[in-house]
């Protein structure tokens, strides 16, 4: 260190002061006139010592600062070395990753760029759609507000115009408004009547279909009875004659159904002439659907009955199966006698209603057939 010369100078000055102190008494005795320069020297020495002390204090402060700076430099060096080691480690890791990574070709770069461009295009399309939807919503809102404002202005203008009219014109305007309300009520009633008429027609068609089903079931029941009661007379009634009779009955049933399908729209025309004049196309479509429904239902039932009848023909005498001993008596004559009475009753009911079939009559007939 460069501070050792200062310490040696201080030690030498101390020795000189001691020697001077030892020599002062003798000099005072011997040389009393030399006190003034010695005092000056002492003063100079004291000032020098004070300056030396200040310098020493300053040096101590500097030494402390140097130590602090050295410590700080050591800490900074350690941090710098740690940072360098970390950077070196990161560089090594990046180099390893770069070595481990696959080689990126031009195709890969093009695909990534295409994906980025597609993503940007999709975003632009989304923004366009959002802007268009927002613009449409704003337009609709603006249009609704404009229409509302225009309506309010027209109402106010109408009120102000009515205020300048005379009583007759006001009365005509009020009557016109009242007629508009009445027309609305009338249209509503017409729609309700159309709906009720349609419901009645559907109910009538369902009732007619049920009547057809019940009649066919009654005819099937009579054949059952004929085959069971007249089983011993099968030799007298060959299969060919029975088949001919069944075919005649089927043709007769087809004729009745065609007549019914023809009479129903005619009766409806008589019952509802005004409604039909307004809705000819709708009734035409409903009639075509009704005819299809009747023909398909009748054909289905008749073909099924024919199959059943052919099965009944192959049954043979049922004496052995039923274990009933009795006399074989034909009962078809009674059925032929009963049928005209039923037809007479139907003719009488039709004559009473002047050729119009009502829903109540159909319900009554349906209940009788069911009972």
Coordinates of C-alpha atoms in Angstrom, one line a residue:
X1 CA 0.0 0.0 0.0
X2 CA 1.0 3.6 -0.5
X3 CA 0.0 4.7 2.9
X4 CA 3.1 3.5 4.8
X5 CA 5.3 6.6 4.2
X6 CA 2.7 8.7 6.0
X7 CA 2.8 6.5 9.1
X8 CA 6.6 6.6 9.2
X9 CA 6.6 10.4 9.0
X10 CA 4.2 10.6 11.9
X11 CA 6.5 8.5 14.0
X12 CA 9.5 10.6 13.2
X13 CA 7.7 13.8 14.0
X14 CA 6.7 12.4 17.4
X15 CA 10.4 11.5 18.1
X16 CA 11.5 15.0 17.2
X17 CA 8.8 16.5 19.5
X18 CA 10.0 14.4 22.4
X19 CA 13.6 15.4 21.7
X20 CA 12.6 19.1 21.6
X21 CA 10.7 18.7 24.9
X22 CA 13.7 17.2 26.5
X23 CA 15.9 20.0 25.1
X24 CA 13.6 22.9 25.9
X25 CA 14.5 23.3 29.6
X26 CA 18.1 23.5 28.9
X27 CA 17.7 26.0 26.1
X28 CA 15.4 28.1 28.2
X29 CA 18.1 28.3 30.8
X30 CA 20.8 28.8 28.3
X31 CA 19.1 30.6 25.5
X32 CA 16.0 32.6 26.6
X33 CA 15.9 34.7 23.3
X34 CA 15.2 31.6 21.1
X35 CA 11.6 31.1 22.4
X36 CA 9.8 33.0 19.6
X37 CA 11.1 30.9 16.7
X38 CA 10.4 27.8 18.6
X39 CA 6.8 28.8 19.2
X40 CA 6.5 29.6 15.5
X41 CA 7.9 26.2 14.7
X42 CA 5.5 24.5 17.2
X43 CA 2.6 26.3 15.7
X44 CA 3.7 25.2 12.3
X45 CA 4.1 21.7 13.5
X46 CA 0.6 21.7 15.1
X47 CA -0.9 23.0 11.9
X48 CA 0.9 20.3 9.9
X49 CA -0.2 17.7 12.4
X50 CA -3.8 18.8 12.1
X51 CA -3.6 18.7 8.3
X52 CA -1.9 15.3 8.6
X53 CA -4.8 14.1 10.8
X54 CA -7.3 15.3 8.4
X55 CA -5.5 13.6 5.6
X56 CA -5.4 10.4 7.6
X57 CA -9.1 10.6 8.3
X58 CA -9.8 11.1 4.6
X59 CA -7.5 8.2 3.8
X60 CA -9.4 6.0 6.2
X61 CA -12.7 7.0 4.5
X62 CA -11.2 6.3 1.1
X63 CA -10.0 2.9 2.4
X64 CA -13.5 2.0 3.6
X65 CA -15.0 3.1 0.3
X66 CA -12.4 1.1 -1.6
X67 CA -13.3 -2.0 0.5
X68 CA -17.0 -1.5 -0.2
X69 CA -16.2 -1.1 -3.9
X70 CA -14.1 -4.2 -3.9
X71 CA -17.0 -6.1 -2.2
X72 CA -19.4 -4.7 -4.8
X73 CA -17.1 -5.6 -7.6
X74 CA -16.8 -9.1 -6.3
X75 CA -20.6 -9.4 -6.1
X76 CA -20.9 -8.0 -9.6
X77 CA -18.3 -10.4 -10.9
X78 CA -20.1 -13.4 -9.4
X79 CA -23.4 -12.2 -10.9
X80 CA -21.8 -11.6 -14.2
X81 CA -20.2 -15.0 -14.2
X82 CA -23.6 -16.6 -13.2
X83 CA -25.3 -14.7 -16.1
X84 CA -22.6 -15.8 -18.5
X85 CA -23.0 -19.4 -17.4
X86 CA -26.7 -19.1 -17.8
X87 CA -26.4 -17.6 -21.3
X88 CA -23.9 -20.3 -22.3
X89 CA -26.3 -22.9 -21.0
X90 CA -29.2 -21.4 -23.0
X91 CA -27.1 -21.2 -26.1
X92 CA -26.1 -24.8 -25.7
X93 CA -29.8 -25.8 -25.2
X94 CA -30.8 -23.8 -28.3
X95 CA -28.1 -25.5 -30.3
X96 CA -29.3 -28.9 -29.1
X97 CA -32.9 -28.0 -30.0
X98 CA -31.8 -26.7 -33.4
X99 CA -29.8 -29.9 -33.9
X100 CA -32.8 -32.0 -32.8
X101 CA -35.3 -30.2 -34.9
X102 CA -36.3 -31.5 -38.3
X103 CA -35.1 -29.7 -41.4
X104 CA -37.7 -27.2 -42.5
X105 CA -38.3 -27.4 -46.2
X106 CA -39.8 -24.9 -48.6
X107 CA -43.1 -26.9 -48.7
X108 CA -43.4 -26.6 -45.0
X109 CA -42.9 -22.9 -45.1
X110 CA -45.5 -22.5 -47.9
X111 CA -48.0 -24.6 -45.9
X112 CA -47.5 -22.5 -42.8
X113 CA -47.9 -19.3 -44.9
X114 CA -51.1 -20.7 -46.5
X115 CA -52.5 -21.5 -43.0
X116 CA -51.7 -18.0 -41.8
X117 CA -53.3 -16.5 -44.9
X118 CA -56.4 -18.7 -44.5
X119 CA -56.7 -17.7 -40.9
X120 CA -56.5 -14.0 -41.9
X121 CA -59.1 -14.6 -44.6
X122 CA -61.4 -16.3 -42.1
X123 CA -61.0 -13.4 -39.7
X124 CA -61.8 -11.0 -42.4
X125 CA -64.9 -13.0 -43.4
X126 CA -66.1 -13.0 -39.8
X127 CA -65.6 -9.3 -39.5
X128 CA -67.5 -8.8 -42.7
X129 CA -70.4 -10.9 -41.5
X130 CA -70.4 -9.2 -38.2
X131 CA -70.4 -5.8 -39.9
X132 CA -73.2 -6.9 -42.3
X133 CA -75.3 -8.3 -39.5
X134 CA -74.8 -5.2 -37.4
X135 CA -75.6 -3.0 -40.4
X136 CA -78.8 -5.0 -41.1
X137 CA -79.9 -4.7 -37.5
X138 CA -79.3 -1.0 -37.5
X139 CA -81.2 -0.7 -40.8
X140 CA -84.2 -2.7 -39.5
X141 CA -84.2 -0.6 -36.3
X142 CA -84.0 2.6 -38.3
X143 CA -86.8 1.4 -40.6
X144 CA -89.1 0.4 -37.7
X145 CA -88.5 3.8 -36.1
X146 CA -89.1 5.6 -39.4
X147 CA -92.3 3.6 -40.0
X148 CA -93.5 4.3 -36.4
X149 CA -92.7 8.0 -36.8
X150 CA -94.4 8.1 -40.2
X151 CA -97.5 6.3 -38.7
X152 CA -97.6 8.8 -35.9
X153 CA -97.3 11.7 -38.4
X154 CA -100.1 10.2 -40.5
X155 CA -102.3 9.8 -37.5
X156 CA -101.7 13.3 -36.4
X157 CA -102.3 14.6 -39.9
X158 CA -105.5 12.6 -40.1
X159 CA -106.7 14.0 -36.8
X160 CA -105.8 17.5 -37.8
X161 CA -107.6 17.0 -41.2
X162 CA -110.7 15.5 -39.6
X163 CA -110.8 18.6 -37.4
X164 CA -111.4 20.8 -40.4
X165 CA -114.2 18.5 -41.9
X166 CA -117.9 18.9 -41.3
X167 CA -120.1 16.6 -39.3
X168 CA -121.2 14.5 -42.3
X169 CA -117.7 13.7 -43.4
X170 CA -116.8 12.8 -39.8
X171 CA -119.7 10.5 -39.6
X172 CA -118.8 8.8 -42.8
X173 CA -115.2 8.3 -41.5
X174 CA -116.6 6.8 -38.3
X175 CA -118.9 4.6 -40.2
X176 CA -116.0 3.4 -42.4
X177 CA -114.0 2.5 -39.4
X178 CA -116.9 0.7 -37.9
X179 CA -117.4 -1.2 -41.2
X180 CA -113.7 -2.2 -41.1
X181 CA -114.1 -3.6 -37.6
X182 CA -117.3 -5.5 -38.7
X183 CA -115.5 -6.9 -41.7
X184 CA -112.7 -8.2 -39.4
X185 CA -115.3 -9.8 -37.2
X186 CA -117.1 -11.3 -40.2
X187 CA -113.9 -12.8 -41.6
X188 CA -113.1 -14.3 -38.2
X189 CA -116.6 -15.8 -38.1
X190 CA -116.2 -17.2 -41.6
X191 CA -112.9 -18.8 -40.7
X192 CA -114.5 -20.3 -37.6
X193 CA -117.4 -21.6 -39.7
X194 CA -115.0 -23.1 -42.2
X195 CA -113.1 -24.9 -39.5
X196 CA -116.4 -26.2 -38.0
X197 CA -117.6 -27.4 -41.5
X198 CA -114.3 -29.2 -42.0
X199 CA -114.6 -30.9 -38.6
X200 CA -118.2 -31.9 -39.5
X201 CA -117.1 -33.3 -42.8
X202 CA -114.3 -35.3 -41.1
X203 CA -116.8 -36.6 -38.6
X204 CA -119.2 -37.6 -41.3
X205 CA -116.5 -39.4 -43.2
X206 CA -115.4 -41.3 -40.1
X207 CA -119.0 -42.2 -39.4
X208 CA -119.6 -43.4 -42.9
X209 CA -116.5 -45.5 -42.8
X210 CA -117.6 -47.0 -39.5
X211 CA -121.0 -47.8 -41.0
X212 CA -119.3 -49.6 -43.9
X213 CA -117.2 -51.5 -41.5
X214 CA -120.1 -52.5 -39.4
X215 CA -122.2 -53.6 -42.4
X216 CA -119.3 -55.7 -43.7
X217 CA -118.9 -57.2 -40.3
X218 CA -122.6 -58.0 -40.2
X219 CA -122.4 -59.7 -43.6
X220 CA -119.4 -61.7 -42.4
X221 CA -121.4 -62.7 -39.3
X222 CA -124.3 -63.9 -41.5
X223 CA -121.9 -66.0 -43.5
X224 CA -120.5 -67.5 -40.3
X225 CA -124.0 -68.4 -39.3
X226 CA -124.8 -69.8 -42.7
X227 CA -121.8 -72.0 -42.7
X228 CA -122.3 -73.2 -39.1
X229 CA -126.1 -73.8 -39.3
X230 CA -126.2 -75.1 -42.9
X231 CA -123.0 -77.1 -42.7
X232 CA -124.9 -80.3 -43.6
X233 CA -126.2 -78.7 -46.8
X234 CA -122.8 -78.0 -48.3
X235 CA -123.4 -80.8 -50.8
X236 CA -126.5 -79.1 -52.1
X237 CA -124.6 -75.7 -52.3
X238 CA -121.4 -76.3 -54.4
X239 CA -118.4 -74.0 -54.0
X240 CA -118.9 -72.5 -57.5
X241 CA -122.4 -71.2 -56.7
X242 CA -121.2 -69.8 -53.4
X243 CA -118.4 -68.0 -55.0
X244 CA -120.7 -66.6 -57.7
X245 CA -123.1 -65.4 -54.9
X246 CA -120.2 -63.8 -53.1
X247 CA -119.0 -62.0 -56.2
X248 CA -122.5 -60.7 -56.8
X249 CA -122.7 -59.4 -53.3
X250 CA -119.2 -57.7 -53.6
X251 CA -120.4 -56.0 -56.9
X252 CA -123.5 -54.9 -55.1
X253 CA -121.5 -53.5 -52.2
X254 CA -119.2 -51.6 -54.6
X255 CA -122.3 -50.1 -56.3
X256 CA -123.7 -48.9 -53.0
X257 CA -120.4 -47.4 -52.0
X258 CA -120.1 -45.6 -55.4
X259 CA -123.7 -44.3 -55.0
X260 CA -122.9 -43.1 -51.4
X261 CA -119.7 -41.4 -52.5
X262 CA -121.7 -39.7 -55.3
X263 CA -124.6 -38.6 -53.1
X264 CA -122.5 -37.2 -50.3
X265 CA -121.0 -34.2 -52.3
X266 CA -124.4 -33.5 -53.9
X267 CA -126.1 -33.3 -50.5
X268 CA -123.2 -31.2 -49.2
X269 CA -123.8 -28.8 -52.1
X270 CA -127.4 -28.5 -51.2
X271 CA -126.7 -28.0 -47.6
X272 CA -123.9 -25.4 -48.0
X273 CA -124.4 -23.6 -51.3
X274 CA -122.8 -20.3 -50.3
X275 CA -119.7 -21.8 -48.7
X276 CA -119.2 -24.0 -51.7
X277 CA -119.4 -21.1 -54.2
X278 CA -116.6 -19.5 -52.3
X279 CA -114.4 -22.6 -51.8
X280 CA -114.9 -24.8 -54.9
X281 CA -111.2 -25.8 -55.1
X282 CA -111.0 -26.8 -51.5
X283 CA -114.1 -29.0 -51.7
X284 CA -112.9 -30.6 -54.9
X285 CA -109.7 -31.6 -53.2
X286 CA -111.5 -32.9 -50.2
X287 CA -113.9 -34.9 -52.4
X288 CA -111.0 -36.5 -54.3
X289 CA -109.3 -37.5 -51.0
X290 CA -112.6 -38.8 -49.7
X291 CA -113.2 -40.9 -52.8
X292 CA -109.7 -42.3 -52.5
X293 CA -110.2 -43.1 -48.9
X294 CA -113.6 -44.9 -49.5
X295 CA -112.3 -46.9 -52.4
X296 CA -109.1 -48.0 -50.6
X297 CA -111.0 -48.9 -47.5
X298 CA -113.7 -50.8 -49.3
X299 CA -111.2 -52.7 -51.5
X300 CA -109.2 -53.6 -48.5
X301 CA -112.2 -54.9 -46.6
X302 CA -113.6 -56.8 -49.6
X303 CA -110.3 -58.5 -50.4
X304 CA -109.9 -59.5 -46.8
X305 CA -113.5 -60.8 -46.7
X306 CA -112.9 -62.8 -49.9
X307 CA -109.9 -64.4 -48.3
X308 CA -111.9 -65.2 -45.2
X309 CA -114.7 -66.5 -47.3
X310 CA -112.4 -68.8 -49.2
X311 CA -111.0 -70.1 -45.9
X312 CA -114.6 -70.7 -44.7
X313 CA -115.4 -72.7 -47.8
X314 CA -112.5 -75.0 -47.0
X315 CA -113.7 -75.6 -43.4
X316 CA -116.1 -78.4 -44.2
X317 CA -118.9 -79.6 -42.0
X318 CA -118.5 -78.3 -38.4
X319 CA -120.5 -81.1 -36.8
X320 CA -117.4 -83.0 -35.7
X321 CA -115.6 -79.8 -34.4
X322 CA -118.6 -78.4 -32.5
X323 CA -120.0 -81.8 -31.4
X324 CA -123.5 -80.5 -31.9
X325 CA -126.2 -82.8 -33.1
X326 CA -129.1 -81.1 -34.8
X327 CA -131.1 -80.6 -37.9
X328 CA -129.5 -78.6 -40.8
X329 CA -131.9 -75.8 -41.6
X330 CA -131.1 -73.0 -44.1
X331 CA -131.4 -69.6 -42.5
X332 CA -130.5 -67.4 -45.5
X333 CA -134.2 -67.0 -46.4
X334 CA -134.7 -65.2 -43.0
X335 CA -131.8 -62.9 -43.7
X336 CA -133.3 -62.0 -47.1
X337 CA -136.5 -61.2 -45.3
X338 CA -134.8 -59.1 -42.7
X339 CA -132.8 -57.1 -45.2
X340 CA -135.7 -55.4 -46.9
X341 CA -137.1 -54.3 -43.6
X342 CA -133.8 -52.6 -42.8
X343 CA -133.7 -51.0 -46.2
X344 CA -137.3 -49.9 -45.8
X345 CA -136.5 -48.3 -42.5
X346 CA -133.5 -46.4 -44.1
X347 CA -135.7 -45.4 -47.0
X348 CA -138.3 -44.1 -44.6
X349 CA -135.8 -42.1 -42.7
X350 CA -134.4 -40.6 -45.9
X351 CA -137.9 -39.7 -47.1
X352 CA -138.6 -37.9 -43.9
X353 CA -135.5 -35.7 -44.3
X354 CA -136.3 -34.9 -48.0
X355 CA -133.3 -36.8 -49.3
X356 CA -130.7 -35.1 -46.9
X357 CA -128.6 -37.3 -44.7
X358 CA -127.8 -35.6 -41.4
X359 CA -125.1 -36.4 -38.8
X360 CA -127.8 -37.4 -36.3
X361 CA -129.2 -40.0 -38.6
X362 CA -125.8 -41.5 -39.2
X363 CA -125.1 -41.6 -35.5
X364 CA -128.4 -43.3 -34.8
X365 CA -127.8 -45.9 -37.5
X366 CA -124.3 -46.5 -36.3
X367 CA -125.6 -47.0 -32.7
X368 CA -128.2 -49.5 -34.0
X369 CA -125.7 -51.4 -35.9
X370 CA -123.3 -51.5 -33.0
X371 CA -126.1 -52.7 -30.6

